[in-house]
mmCIF file with all atom_site columns, C-alpha atoms in Angstrom:
data_model
loop_
_atom_site.group_PDB
_atom_site.id
_atom_site.type_symbol
_atom_site.label_atom_id
_atom_site.label_alt_id
_atom_site.label_comp_id
_atom_site.label_asym_id
_atom_site.label_entity_id
_atom_site.label_seq_id
_atom_site.pdbx_PDB_ins_code
_atom_site.Cartn_x
_atom_site.Cartn_y
_atom_site.Cartn_z
_atom_site.occupancy
_atom_site.B_iso_or_equiv
_atom_site.pdbx_formal_charge
_atom_site.auth_seq_id
_atom_site.auth_comp_id
_atom_site.auth_asym_id
_atom_site.auth_atom_id
_atom_site.pdbx_PDB_model_num
ATOM 1   C CA . MET A 1 1   ? -0.832  5.311  -46.634 1.00 0.00 ? 335 MET A CA 1
ATOM 2   C CA . ARG A 1 2   ? 1.185   7.863  -44.391 1.00 0.00 ? 336 ARG A CA 1
ATOM 3   C CA . GLU A 1 3   ? -1.875  9.801  -43.712 1.00 0.00 ? 337 GLU A CA 1
ATOM 4   C CA . ALA A 1 4   ? -3.752  6.971  -42.568 1.00 0.00 ? 338 ALA A CA 1
ATOM 5   C CA . TYR A 1 5   ? -0.774  5.650  -40.419 1.00 0.00 ? 339 TYR A CA 1
ATOM 6   C CA . HIS A 1 6   ? -0.756  9.067  -38.571 1.00 0.00 ? 340 HIS A CA 1
ATOM 7   C CA . VAL A 1 7   ? -4.475  8.700  -37.945 1.00 0.00 ? 341 VAL A CA 1
ATOM 8   C CA . GLU A 1 8   ? -3.581  5.472  -36.406 1.00 0.00 ? 342 GLU A CA 1
ATOM 9   C CA . LEU A 1 9   ? -0.931  7.035  -34.363 1.00 0.00 ? 343 LEU A CA 1
ATOM 10  C CA . GLU A 1 10  ? -3.176  9.781  -33.145 1.00 0.00 ? 344 GLU A CA 1
ATOM 11  C CA . GLN A 1 11  ? -5.772  7.053  -32.032 1.00 0.00 ? 345 GLN A CA 1
ATOM 12  C CA . LEU A 1 12  ? -3.247  5.234  -30.046 1.00 0.00 ? 346 LEU A CA 1
ATOM 13  C CA . ALA A 1 13  ? -2.547  8.716  -28.389 1.00 0.00 ? 347 ALA A CA 1
ATOM 14  C CA . GLU A 1 14  ? -6.097  9.293  -27.842 1.00 0.00 ? 348 GLU A CA 1
ATOM 15  C CA . ASN A 1 15  ? -6.651  5.858  -26.170 1.00 0.00 ? 349 ASN A CA 1
ATOM 16  C CA . LEU A 1 16  ? -3.534  6.389  -23.806 1.00 0.00 ? 350 LEU A CA 1
ATOM 17  C CA . ALA A 1 17  ? -5.197  9.606  -22.770 1.00 0.00 ? 351 ALA A CA 1
ATOM 18  C CA . SER A 1 18  ? -8.324  8.120  -22.198 1.00 0.00 ? 352 SER A CA 1
ATOM 19  C CA . MET A 1 19  ? -6.649  5.453  -19.794 1.00 0.00 ? 353 MET A CA 1
ATOM 20  C CA . SER A 1 20  ? -5.308  8.428  -17.982 1.00 0.00 ? 354 SER A CA 1
ATOM 21  C CA . LEU A 1 21  ? -8.573  9.626  -17.163 1.00 0.00 ? 355 LEU A CA 1
ATOM 22  C CA . GLN A 1 22  ? -9.747  6.247  -16.211 1.00 0.00 ? 356 GLN A CA 1
ATOM 23  C CA . VAL A 1 23  ? -7.057  5.858  -13.612 1.00 0.00 ? 357 VAL A CA 1
ATOM 24  C CA . ALA A 1 24  ? -7.663  9.352  -12.428 1.00 0.00 ? 358 ALA A CA 1
ATOM 25  C CA . ASP A 1 25  ? -11.163 8.713  -11.795 1.00 0.00 ? 359 ASP A CA 1
ATOM 26  C CA . ALA A 1 26  ? -10.304 5.130  -10.141 1.00 0.00 ? 360 ALA A CA 1
ATOM 27  C CA . MET A 1 27  ? -7.903  6.942  -7.732  1.00 0.00 ? 361 MET A CA 1
ATOM 28  C CA . GLU A 1 28  ? -10.550 9.807  -6.936  1.00 0.00 ? 362 GLU A CA 1
ATOM 29  C CA . ARG A 1 29  ? -13.049 7.092  -5.961  1.00 0.00 ? 363 ARG A CA 1
ATOM 30  C CA . ALA A 1 30  ? -10.839 5.097  -4.048  1.00 0.00 ? 364 ALA A CA 1
ATOM 31  C CA . THR A 1 31  ? -9.744  7.923  -2.136  1.00 0.00 ? 365 THR A CA 1
ATOM 32  C CA . ARG A 1 32  ? -13.218 8.944  -1.234  1.00 0.00 ? 366 ARG A CA 1
ATOM 33  C CA . ALA A 1 33  ? -13.825 5.401  -0.579  1.00 0.00 ? 367 ALA A CA 1
ATOM 34  C CA . LEU A 1 34  ? -11.119 5.382  2.026   1.00 0.00 ? 368 LEU A CA 1
ATOM 35  C CA . LEU A 1 35  ? -11.712 8.488  3.740   1.00 0.00 ? 369 LEU A CA 1
ATOM 36  C CA . GLU A 1 36  ? -15.451 8.239  3.637   1.00 0.00 ? 370 GLU A CA 1
ATOM 37  C CA . VAL A 1 37  ? -15.511 4.432  4.552   1.00 0.00 ? 371 VAL A CA 1
ATOM 38  C CA . ASP A 1 38  ? -17.921 4.140  1.365   1.00 0.00 ? 372 ASP A CA 1
ATOM 39  C CA . LEU A 1 39  ? -18.150 0.407  0.518   1.00 0.00 ? 373 LEU A CA 1
ATOM 40  C CA . GLY A 1 40  ? -20.076 1.210  -2.644  1.00 0.00 ? 374 GLY A CA 1
ATOM 41  C CA . LEU A 1 41  ? -17.476 3.340  -4.044  1.00 0.00 ? 375 LEU A CA 1
ATOM 42  C CA . ALA A 1 42  ? -14.511 0.914  -3.252  1.00 0.00 ? 376 ALA A CA 1
ATOM 43  C CA . GLU A 1 43  ? -16.728 -1.944 -5.014  1.00 0.00 ? 377 GLU A CA 1
ATOM 44  C CA . GLN A 1 44  ? -16.927 0.341  -7.946  1.00 0.00 ? 378 GLN A CA 1
ATOM 45  C CA . VAL A 1 45  ? -13.280 0.740  -8.246  1.00 0.00 ? 379 VAL A CA 1
ATOM 46  C CA . ILE A 1 46  ? -12.755 -2.968 -7.805  1.00 0.00 ? 380 ILE A CA 1
ATOM 47  C CA . SER A 1 47  ? -15.307 -3.800 -10.650 1.00 0.00 ? 381 SER A CA 1
ATOM 48  C CA . ASP A 1 48  ? -14.061 -1.314 -13.076 1.00 0.00 ? 382 ASP A CA 1
ATOM 49  C CA . ASP A 1 49  ? -10.309 -2.347 -12.799 1.00 0.00 ? 383 ASP A CA 1
ATOM 50  C CA . ALA A 1 50  ? -10.958 -4.786 -15.602 1.00 0.00 ? 384 ALA A CA 1
ATOM 51  C CA . LYS A 1 51  ? -11.518 -2.069 -18.015 1.00 0.00 ? 385 LYS A CA 1
ATOM 52  C CA . VAL A 1 52  ? -8.272  -0.514 -17.386 1.00 0.00 ? 386 VAL A CA 1
ATOM 53  C CA . ASP A 1 53  ? -6.843  -3.904 -18.108 1.00 0.00 ? 387 ASP A CA 1
ATOM 54  C CA . ASP A 1 54  ? -8.765  -4.181 -21.315 1.00 0.00 ? 388 ASP A CA 1
ATOM 55  C CA . ALA A 1 55  ? -7.622  -0.438 -22.190 1.00 0.00 ? 389 ALA A CA 1
ATOM 56  C CA . ARG A 1 56  ? -3.951  -1.534 -21.770 1.00 0.00 ? 390 ARG A CA 1
ATOM 57  C CA . ALA A 1 57  ? -4.347  -4.675 -24.025 1.00 0.00 ? 391 ALA A CA 1
ATOM 58  C CA . GLU A 1 58  ? -6.015  -2.784 -26.763 1.00 0.00 ? 392 GLU A CA 1
ATOM 59  C CA . CYS A 1 59  ? -3.262  0.052  -26.645 1.00 0.00 ? 393 CYS A CA 1
ATOM 60  C CA . GLU A 1 60  ? -0.632  -2.672 -26.884 1.00 0.00 ? 394 GLU A CA 1
ATOM 61  C CA . GLU A 1 61  ? -2.315  -4.479 -29.527 1.00 0.00 ? 395 GLU A CA 1
ATOM 62  C CA . GLN A 1 62  ? -2.449  -1.229 -31.659 1.00 0.00 ? 396 GLN A CA 1
ATOM 63  C CA . ALA A 1 63  ? 1.192   -0.377 -30.937 1.00 0.00 ? 397 ALA A CA 1
ATOM 64  C CA . TYR A 1 64  ? 2.423   -3.750 -31.915 1.00 0.00 ? 398 TYR A CA 1
ATOM 65  C CA . ALA A 1 65  ? 0.352   -3.923 -35.010 1.00 0.00 ? 399 ALA A CA 1
ATOM 66  C CA . LEU A 1 66  ? 1.902   -0.496 -36.095 1.00 0.00 ? 400 LEU A CA 1
ATOM 67  C CA . LEU A 1 67  ? 5.502   -1.875 -35.307 1.00 0.00 ? 401 LEU A CA 1
ATOM 68  C CA . ALA A 1 68  ? 4.735   -4.791 -37.560 1.00 0.00 ? 402 ALA A CA 1
ATOM 69  C CA . LEU A 1 69  ? 2.738   -3.657 -40.371 1.00 0.00 ? 403 LEU A CA 1
ATOM 70  C CA . GLN A 1 70  ? 4.417   0.145  -40.551 1.00 0.00 ? 404 GLN A CA 1
ATOM 71  C CA . ALA A 1 71  ? 8.115   -0.391 -39.475 1.00 0.00 ? 405 ALA A CA 1
ATOM 72  C CA . PRO A 1 72  ? 7.926   3.104  -37.910 1.00 0.00 ? 406 PRO A CA 1
ATOM 73  C CA . VAL A 1 73  ? 11.346  5.163  -37.694 1.00 0.00 ? 407 VAL A CA 1
ATOM 74  C CA . ALA A 1 74  ? 12.654  8.306  -35.679 1.00 0.00 ? 408 ALA A CA 1
ATOM 75  C CA . THR A 1 75  ? 9.797   10.159 -33.887 1.00 0.00 ? 409 THR A CA 1
ATOM 76  C CA . ASP A 1 76  ? 7.003   7.476  -35.017 1.00 0.00 ? 410 ASP A CA 1
ATOM 77  C CA . LEU A 1 77  ? 9.109   4.709  -33.728 1.00 0.00 ? 411 LEU A CA 1
ATOM 78  C CA . ARG A 1 78  ? 9.544   6.619  -30.398 1.00 0.00 ? 412 ARG A CA 1
ATOM 79  C CA . THR A 1 79  ? 5.883   7.285  -30.165 1.00 0.00 ? 413 THR A CA 1
ATOM 80  C CA . VAL A 1 80  ? 5.064   3.722  -30.584 1.00 0.00 ? 414 VAL A CA 1
ATOM 81  C CA . LEU A 1 81  ? 7.588   2.309  -28.227 1.00 0.00 ? 415 LEU A CA 1
ATOM 82  C CA . ALA A 1 82  ? 6.662   5.073  -25.604 1.00 0.00 ? 416 ALA A CA 1
ATOM 83  C CA . ALA A 1 83  ? 3.022   3.972  -26.016 1.00 0.00 ? 417 ALA A CA 1
ATOM 84  C CA . ILE A 1 84  ? 3.780   0.470  -24.905 1.00 0.00 ? 418 ILE A CA 1
ATOM 85  C CA . HIS A 1 85  ? 5.574   1.597  -21.901 1.00 0.00 ? 419 HIS A CA 1
ATOM 86  C CA . ALA A 1 86  ? 3.184   4.286  -20.870 1.00 0.00 ? 420 ALA A CA 1
ATOM 87  C CA . ALA A 1 87  ? 0.176   1.690  -21.259 1.00 0.00 ? 421 ALA A CA 1
ATOM 88  C CA . GLU A 1 88  ? 2.017   -0.542 -18.838 1.00 0.00 ? 422 GLU A CA 1
ATOM 89  C CA . SER A 1 89  ? 2.530   2.488  -16.255 1.00 0.00 ? 423 SER A CA 1
ATOM 90  C CA . LEU A 1 90  ? -1.237  3.372  -16.423 1.00 0.00 ? 424 LEU A CA 1
ATOM 91  C CA . GLU A 1 91  ? -2.198  -0.085 -15.928 1.00 0.00 ? 425 GLU A CA 1
ATOM 92  C CA . ARG A 1 92  ? -0.095  -0.036 -12.584 1.00 0.00 ? 426 ARG A CA 1
ATOM 93  C CA . MET A 1 93  ? -1.620  2.904  -11.586 1.00 0.00 ? 427 MET A CA 1
ATOM 94  C CA . GLY A 1 94  ? -5.075  1.517  -12.010 1.00 0.00 ? 428 GLY A CA 1
ATOM 95  C CA . ASP A 1 95  ? -3.730  -1.412 -9.920  1.00 0.00 ? 429 ASP A CA 1
ATOM 96  C CA . LEU A 1 96  ? -2.658  0.894  -7.024  1.00 0.00 ? 430 LEU A CA 1
ATOM 97  C CA . ALA A 1 97  ? -6.334  2.505  -6.991  1.00 0.00 ? 431 ALA A CA 1
ATOM 98  C CA . LEU A 1 98  ? -7.381  -1.175 -7.058  1.00 0.00 ? 432 LEU A CA 1
ATOM 99  C CA . HIS A 1 99  ? -5.178  -1.610 -3.868  1.00 0.00 ? 433 HIS A CA 1
ATOM 100 C CA . VAL A 1 100 ? -6.516  1.329  -2.110  1.00 0.00 ? 434 VAL A CA 1
ATOM 101 C CA . ALA A 1 101 ? -10.218 0.318  -2.777  1.00 0.00 ? 435 ALA A CA 1
ATOM 102 C CA . LYS A 1 102 ? -9.518  -3.300 -1.576  1.00 0.00 ? 436 LYS A CA 1
ATOM 103 C CA . ALA A 1 103 ? -8.067  -1.788 1.538   1.00 0.00 ? 437 ALA A CA 1
ATOM 104 C CA . ALA A 1 104 ? -11.200 0.085  2.261   1.00 0.00 ? 438 ALA A CA 1
ATOM 105 C CA . ARG A 1 105 ? -13.308 -2.975 1.468   1.00 0.00 ? 439 ARG A CA 1
ATOM 106 C CA . ARG A 1 106 ? -11.214 -5.052 3.684   1.00 0.00 ? 440 ARG A CA 1
ATOM 107 C CA . ARG A 1 107 ? -11.537 -2.855 6.914   1.00 0.00 ? 441 ARG A CA 1
ATOM 108 C CA . HIS A 1 108 ? -15.247 -1.866 6.242   1.00 0.00 ? 442 HIS A CA 1
ATOM 109 C CA . PRO A 1 109 ? -17.443 -0.971 8.460   1.00 0.00 ? 443 PRO A CA 1
ATOM 110 C CA . ASP A 1 110 ? -14.464 0.385  10.432  1.00 0.00 ? 444 ASP A CA 1
ATOM 111 C CA . PRO A 1 111 ? -12.175 2.980  8.895   1.00 0.00 ? 445 PRO A CA 1
ATOM 112 C CA . VAL A 1 112 ? -8.686  2.154  7.579   1.00 0.00 ? 446 VAL A CA 1
ATOM 113 C CA . LEU A 1 113 ? -7.156  5.416  8.769   1.00 0.00 ? 447 LEU A CA 1
ATOM 114 C CA . PRO A 1 114 ? -6.759  6.995  12.037  1.00 0.00 ? 448 PRO A CA 1
ATOM 115 C CA . GLU A 1 115 ? -7.924  10.679 12.006  1.00 0.00 ? 449 GLU A CA 1
ATOM 116 C CA . GLU A 1 116 ? -4.420  12.347 12.290  1.00 0.00 ? 450 GLU A CA 1
ATOM 117 C CA . VAL A 1 117 ? -3.447  10.849 9.161   1.00 0.00 ? 451 VAL A CA 1
ATOM 118 C CA . LYS A 1 118 ? -6.620  11.429 6.826   1.00 0.00 ? 452 LYS A CA 1
ATOM 119 C CA . ALA A 1 119 ? -5.557  15.233 5.896   1.00 0.00 ? 453 ALA A CA 1
ATOM 120 C CA . ASP A 1 120 ? -2.344  13.672 4.571   1.00 0.00 ? 454 ASP A CA 1
ATOM 121 C CA . PHE A 1 121 ? -4.073  10.998 2.461   1.00 0.00 ? 455 PHE A CA 1
ATOM 122 C CA . ALA A 1 122 ? -6.535  13.409 1.285   1.00 0.00 ? 456 ALA A CA 1
ATOM 123 C CA . LYS A 1 123 ? -3.991  15.571 -0.090  1.00 0.00 ? 457 LYS A CA 1
ATOM 124 C CA . MET A 1 124 ? -1.895  12.603 -1.599  1.00 0.00 ? 458 MET A CA 1
ATOM 125 C CA . GLY A 1 125 ? -5.103  11.679 -3.259  1.00 0.00 ? 459 GLY A CA 1
ATOM 126 C CA . GLU A 1 126 ? -5.771  15.232 -4.622  1.00 0.00 ? 460 GLU A CA 1
ATOM 127 C CA . VAL A 1 127 ? -2.057  15.687 -6.012  1.00 0.00 ? 461 VAL A CA 1
ATOM 128 C CA . GLY A 1 128 ? -2.133  12.124 -7.406  1.00 0.00 ? 462 GLY A CA 1
ATOM 129 C CA . VAL A 1 129 ? -5.520  12.641 -9.263  1.00 0.00 ? 463 VAL A CA 1
ATOM 130 C CA . SER A 1 130 ? -4.272  16.079 -10.441 1.00 0.00 ? 464 SER A CA 1
ATOM 131 C CA . LEU A 1 131 ? -1.009  14.302 -11.761 1.00 0.00 ? 465 LEU A CA 1
ATOM 132 C CA . ALA A 1 132 ? -3.194  11.628 -13.793 1.00 0.00 ? 466 ALA A CA 1
ATOM 133 C CA . ARG A 1 133 ? -5.358  14.229 -15.376 1.00 0.00 ? 467 ARG A CA 1
ATOM 134 C CA . GLN A 1 134 ? -2.149  16.337 -16.369 1.00 0.00 ? 468 GLN A CA 1
ATOM 135 C CA . VAL A 1 135 ? -0.760  13.249 -17.837 1.00 0.00 ? 469 VAL A CA 1
ATOM 136 C CA . GLU A 1 136 ? -3.792  13.257 -20.030 1.00 0.00 ? 470 GLU A CA 1
ATOM 137 C CA . GLN A 1 137 ? -3.135  16.570 -21.398 1.00 0.00 ? 471 GLN A CA 1
ATOM 138 C CA . VAL A 1 138 ? 0.673   15.823 -21.998 1.00 0.00 ? 472 VAL A CA 1
ATOM 139 C CA . ILE A 1 139 ? -0.270  12.693 -24.001 1.00 0.00 ? 473 ILE A CA 1
ATOM 140 C CA . LYS A 1 140 ? -2.423  14.844 -26.287 1.00 0.00 ? 474 LYS A CA 1
ATOM 141 C CA . SER A 1 141 ? -0.354  18.160 -26.543 1.00 0.00 ? 475 SER A CA 1
ATOM 142 C CA . LYS A 1 142 ? 3.024   16.353 -26.130 1.00 0.00 ? 476 LYS A CA 1
ATOM 143 C CA . ASP A 1 143 ? 4.003   19.656 -24.221 1.00 0.00 ? 477 ASP A CA 1
ATOM 144 C CA . VAL A 1 144 ? 7.597   19.082 -22.638 1.00 0.00 ? 478 VAL A CA 1
ATOM 145 C CA . GLU A 1 145 ? 7.471   21.834 -20.130 1.00 0.00 ? 479 GLU A CA 1
ATOM 146 C CA . ALA A 1 146 ? 4.091   20.520 -18.969 1.00 0.00 ? 480 ALA A CA 1
ATOM 147 C CA . ALA A 1 147 ? 5.530   17.177 -18.794 1.00 0.00 ? 481 ALA A CA 1
ATOM 148 C CA . ARG A 1 148 ? 8.540   18.222 -16.580 1.00 0.00 ? 482 ARG A CA 1
ATOM 149 C CA . THR A 1 149 ? 5.806   20.026 -14.426 1.00 0.00 ? 483 THR A CA 1
ATOM 150 C CA . ILE A 1 150 ? 4.537   16.719 -13.322 1.00 0.00 ? 484 ILE A CA 1
ATOM 151 C CA . GLU A 1 151 ? 7.795   15.699 -12.219 1.00 0.00 ? 485 GLU A CA 1
ATOM 152 C CA . SER A 1 152 ? 8.090   18.624 -9.841  1.00 0.00 ? 486 SER A CA 1
ATOM 153 C CA . ASP A 1 153 ? 4.549   18.157 -8.556  1.00 0.00 ? 487 ASP A CA 1
ATOM 154 C CA . ASP A 1 154 ? 5.386   14.527 -7.703  1.00 0.00 ? 488 ASP A CA 1
ATOM 155 C CA . ASP A 1 155 ? 7.587   15.775 -4.905  1.00 0.00 ? 489 ASP A CA 1
ATOM 156 C CA . GLU A 1 156 ? 4.720   16.741 -2.970  1.00 0.00 ? 490 GLU A CA 1
ATOM 157 C CA . VAL A 1 157 ? 3.538   13.269 -2.793  1.00 0.00 ? 491 VAL A CA 1
ATOM 158 C CA . ASP A 1 158 ? 6.928   12.121 -1.772  1.00 0.00 ? 492 ASP A CA 1
ATOM 159 C CA . GLU A 1 159 ? 7.406   14.637 1.043   1.00 0.00 ? 493 GLU A CA 1
ATOM 160 C CA . ILE A 1 160 ? 3.864   13.532 2.574   1.00 0.00 ? 494 ILE A CA 1
ATOM 161 C CA . HIS A 1 161 ? 4.958   9.847  2.172   1.00 0.00 ? 495 HIS A CA 1
ATOM 162 C CA . LYS A 1 162 ? 8.169   10.809 4.248   1.00 0.00 ? 496 LYS A CA 1
ATOM 163 C CA . HIS A 1 163 ? 5.964   12.539 6.849   1.00 0.00 ? 497 HIS A CA 1
ATOM 164 C CA . LEU A 1 164 ? 3.657   9.620  7.239   1.00 0.00 ? 498 LEU A CA 1
ATOM 165 C CA . PHE A 1 165 ? 6.603   7.582  8.772   1.00 0.00 ? 499 PHE A CA 1
ATOM 166 C CA . THR A 1 166 ? 7.456   10.182 11.304  1.00 0.00 ? 500 THR A CA 1
ATOM 167 C CA . VAL A 1 167 ? 3.685   9.983  12.333  1.00 0.00 ? 501 VAL A CA 1
ATOM 168 C CA . ILE A 1 168 ? 3.724   6.129  12.892  1.00 0.00 ? 502 ILE A CA 1
ATOM 169 C CA . MET A 1 169 ? 7.085   6.088  14.700  1.00 0.00 ? 503 MET A CA 1
ATOM 170 C CA . ASP A 1 170 ? 5.877   8.809  16.955  1.00 0.00 ? 504 ASP A CA 1
ATOM 171 C CA . ARG A 1 171 ? 6.053   7.526  20.626  1.00 0.00 ? 505 ARG A CA 1
ATOM 172 C CA . ASN A 1 172 ? 2.352   8.942  20.765  1.00 0.00 ? 506 ASN A CA 1
ATOM 173 C CA . TRP A 1 173 ? 1.033   6.656  18.201  1.00 0.00 ? 507 TRP A CA 1
ATOM 174 C CA . ASP A 1 174 ? -1.517  4.637  19.846  1.00 0.00 ? 508 ASP A CA 1
ATOM 175 C CA . HIS A 1 175 ? -3.402  2.914  17.037  1.00 0.00 ? 509 HIS A CA 1
ATOM 176 C CA . GLY A 1 176 ? -1.235  -0.347 17.068  1.00 0.00 ? 510 GLY A CA 1
ATOM 177 C CA . VAL A 1 177 ? 0.711   -2.254 14.732  1.00 0.00 ? 511 VAL A CA 1
ATOM 178 C CA . ALA A 1 178 ? -2.106  -3.066 12.190  1.00 0.00 ? 512 ALA A CA 1
ATOM 179 C CA . ALA A 1 179 ? -3.063  0.459  11.514  1.00 0.00 ? 513 ALA A CA 1
ATOM 180 C CA . ALA A 1 180 ? 0.784   1.242  11.150  1.00 0.00 ? 514 ALA A CA 1
ATOM 181 C CA . VAL A 1 181 ? 1.003   -1.268 8.607   1.00 0.00 ? 515 VAL A CA 1
ATOM 182 C CA . ASP A 1 182 ? -2.165  -0.142 6.658   1.00 0.00 ? 516 ASP A CA 1
ATOM 183 C CA . VAL A 1 183 ? -0.932  3.437  6.619   1.00 0.00 ? 517 VAL A CA 1
ATOM 184 C CA . THR A 1 184 ? 2.810   2.122  5.614   1.00 0.00 ? 518 THR A CA 1
ATOM 185 C CA . LEU A 1 185 ? 1.004   0.220  2.727   1.00 0.00 ? 519 LEU A CA 1
ATOM 186 C CA . LEU A 1 186 ? -1.392  2.894  1.544   1.00 0.00 ? 520 LEU A CA 1
ATOM 187 C CA . GLY A 1 187 ? 1.224   5.649  1.684   1.00 0.00 ? 521 GLY A CA 1
ATOM 188 C CA . ARG A 1 188 ? 3.300   3.568  -0.478  1.00 0.00 ? 522 ARG A CA 1
ATOM 189 C CA . PHE A 1 189 ? 0.425   2.939  -2.976  1.00 0.00 ? 523 PHE A CA 1
ATOM 190 C CA . TYR A 1 190 ? -0.074  6.713  -3.440  1.00 0.00 ? 524 TYR A CA 1
ATOM 191 C CA . GLU A 1 191 ? 3.599   7.242  -3.818  1.00 0.00 ? 525 GLU A CA 1
ATOM 192 C CA . ARG A 1 192 ? 3.849   4.804  -6.673  1.00 0.00 ? 526 ARG A CA 1
ATOM 193 C CA . PHE A 1 193 ? 0.911   5.990  -8.281  1.00 0.00 ? 527 PHE A CA 1
ATOM 194 C CA . ALA A 1 194 ? 2.449   9.393  -8.428  1.00 0.00 ? 528 ALA A CA 1
ATOM 195 C CA . ASP A 1 195 ? 5.793   7.858  -9.644  1.00 0.00 ? 529 ASP A CA 1
ATOM 196 C CA . HIS A 1 196 ? 4.168   6.047  -12.549 1.00 0.00 ? 530 HIS A CA 1
ATOM 197 C CA . ALA A 1 197 ? 2.505   9.374  -13.719 1.00 0.00 ? 531 ALA A CA 1
ATOM 198 C CA . VAL A 1 198 ? 6.160   10.751 -13.824 1.00 0.00 ? 532 VAL A CA 1
ATOM 199 C CA . SER A 1 199 ? 7.035   7.938  -15.757 1.00 0.00 ? 533 SER A CA 1
ATOM 200 C CA . VAL A 1 200 ? 4.480   8.484  -18.495 1.00 0.00 ? 534 VAL A CA 1
ATOM 201 C CA . ALA A 1 201 ? 5.453   12.259 -18.542 1.00 0.00 ? 535 ALA A CA 1
ATOM 202 C CA . ARG A 1 202 ? 9.046   11.176 -19.102 1.00 0.00 ? 536 ARG A CA 1
ATOM 203 C CA . ARG A 1 203 ? 8.023   8.886  -21.917 1.00 0.00 ? 537 ARG A CA 1
ATOM 204 C CA . MET A 1 204 ? 6.459   11.883 -23.568 1.00 0.00 ? 538 MET A CA 1
ATOM 205 C CA . ILE A 1 205 ? 9.575   13.887 -23.320 1.00 0.00 ? 539 ILE A CA 1
ATOM 206 C CA . PHE A 1 206 ? 11.341  10.958 -25.000 1.00 0.00 ? 540 PHE A CA 1
ATOM 207 C CA . VAL A 1 207 ? 8.927   11.122 -27.945 1.00 0.00 ? 541 VAL A CA 1
ATOM 208 C CA . VAL A 1 208 ? 9.564   14.794 -28.521 1.00 0.00 ? 542 VAL A CA 1
ATOM 209 C CA . THR A 1 209 ? 13.282  15.041 -27.675 1.00 0.00 ? 543 THR A CA 1
ATOM 210 C CA . GLY A 1 210 ? 14.642  11.618 -28.327 1.00 0.00 ? 544 GLY A CA 1
ATOM 211 C CA . LYS A 1 211 ? 16.202  11.859 -24.899 1.00 0.00 ? 545 LYS A CA 1
ATOM 212 C CA . MET A 1 212 ? 15.130  9.804  -21.878 1.00 0.00 ? 546 MET A CA 1
ATOM 213 C CA . PRO A 1 213 ? 15.044  11.895 -18.516 1.00 0.00 ? 547 PRO A CA 1
ATOM 214 C CA . GLY A 1 214 ? 16.304  10.311 -15.359 1.00 0.00 ? 548 GLY A CA 1
ATOM 215 C CA . TYR A 1 215 ? 14.547  7.099  -14.340 1.00 0.00 ? 549 TYR A CA 1
ATOM 216 C CA . GLY A 1 216 ? 14.233  4.958  -11.502 1.00 0.00 ? 550 GLY A CA 1
ATOM 217 C CA . PRO A 1 217 ? 14.890  0.991  -11.162 1.00 0.00 ? 551 PRO A CA 1
ATOM 218 C CA . ASP A 1 218 ? 11.024  0.187  -12.225 1.00 0.00 ? 552 ASP A CA 1
ATOM 219 C CA . GLU A 1 219 ? 11.603  1.813  -15.498 1.00 0.00 ? 553 GLU A CA 1
ATOM 220 C CA . LEU A 1 220 ? 14.668  -0.123 -16.591 1.00 0.00 ? 554 LEU A CA 1
#
């Protein structure tokens, strides 16, 4: 029974890791759609979002079944509870990629981003996708140091996000209010995407150590 139970726990972790790759791919495509004004890629992200939702539902169903049928304790209990929270964060990451793709579709055939901020969004997309792929490895390995690296890497996205405000508030900004709003919202989507990657990493630290690192209001 215990062997079968641990096989189920491993399967749950595999499903979460797979979800991480799904949202990484979604944000990678959404960013390309945004930067390259690619309607086809935007539509692909939008249509594929249902798969992320289904993956979350499957992970939660597995987790609740383990809670109900196996009554796990100690590390096993932390693993199941962390999986429930991680699945929620990963689904939100998918939703944020969806929002980016919808912005690209909404403005098509016009570009959403002015030229002077494209490099910033390219970098935020690159770092965000990298964080999601790192999460996949952390879920599989439960490597505490690798999980902590995700939190430090998130700082780069935060700095770019702050920089965007200085760009749109500059007196030389001549792209109007609508473009400023788009840049503000999109910057927030990328910042939150990275934050949720950090949240998942913290859950993995909790599984291993039994202690939850610092968290923000969205994780209460």
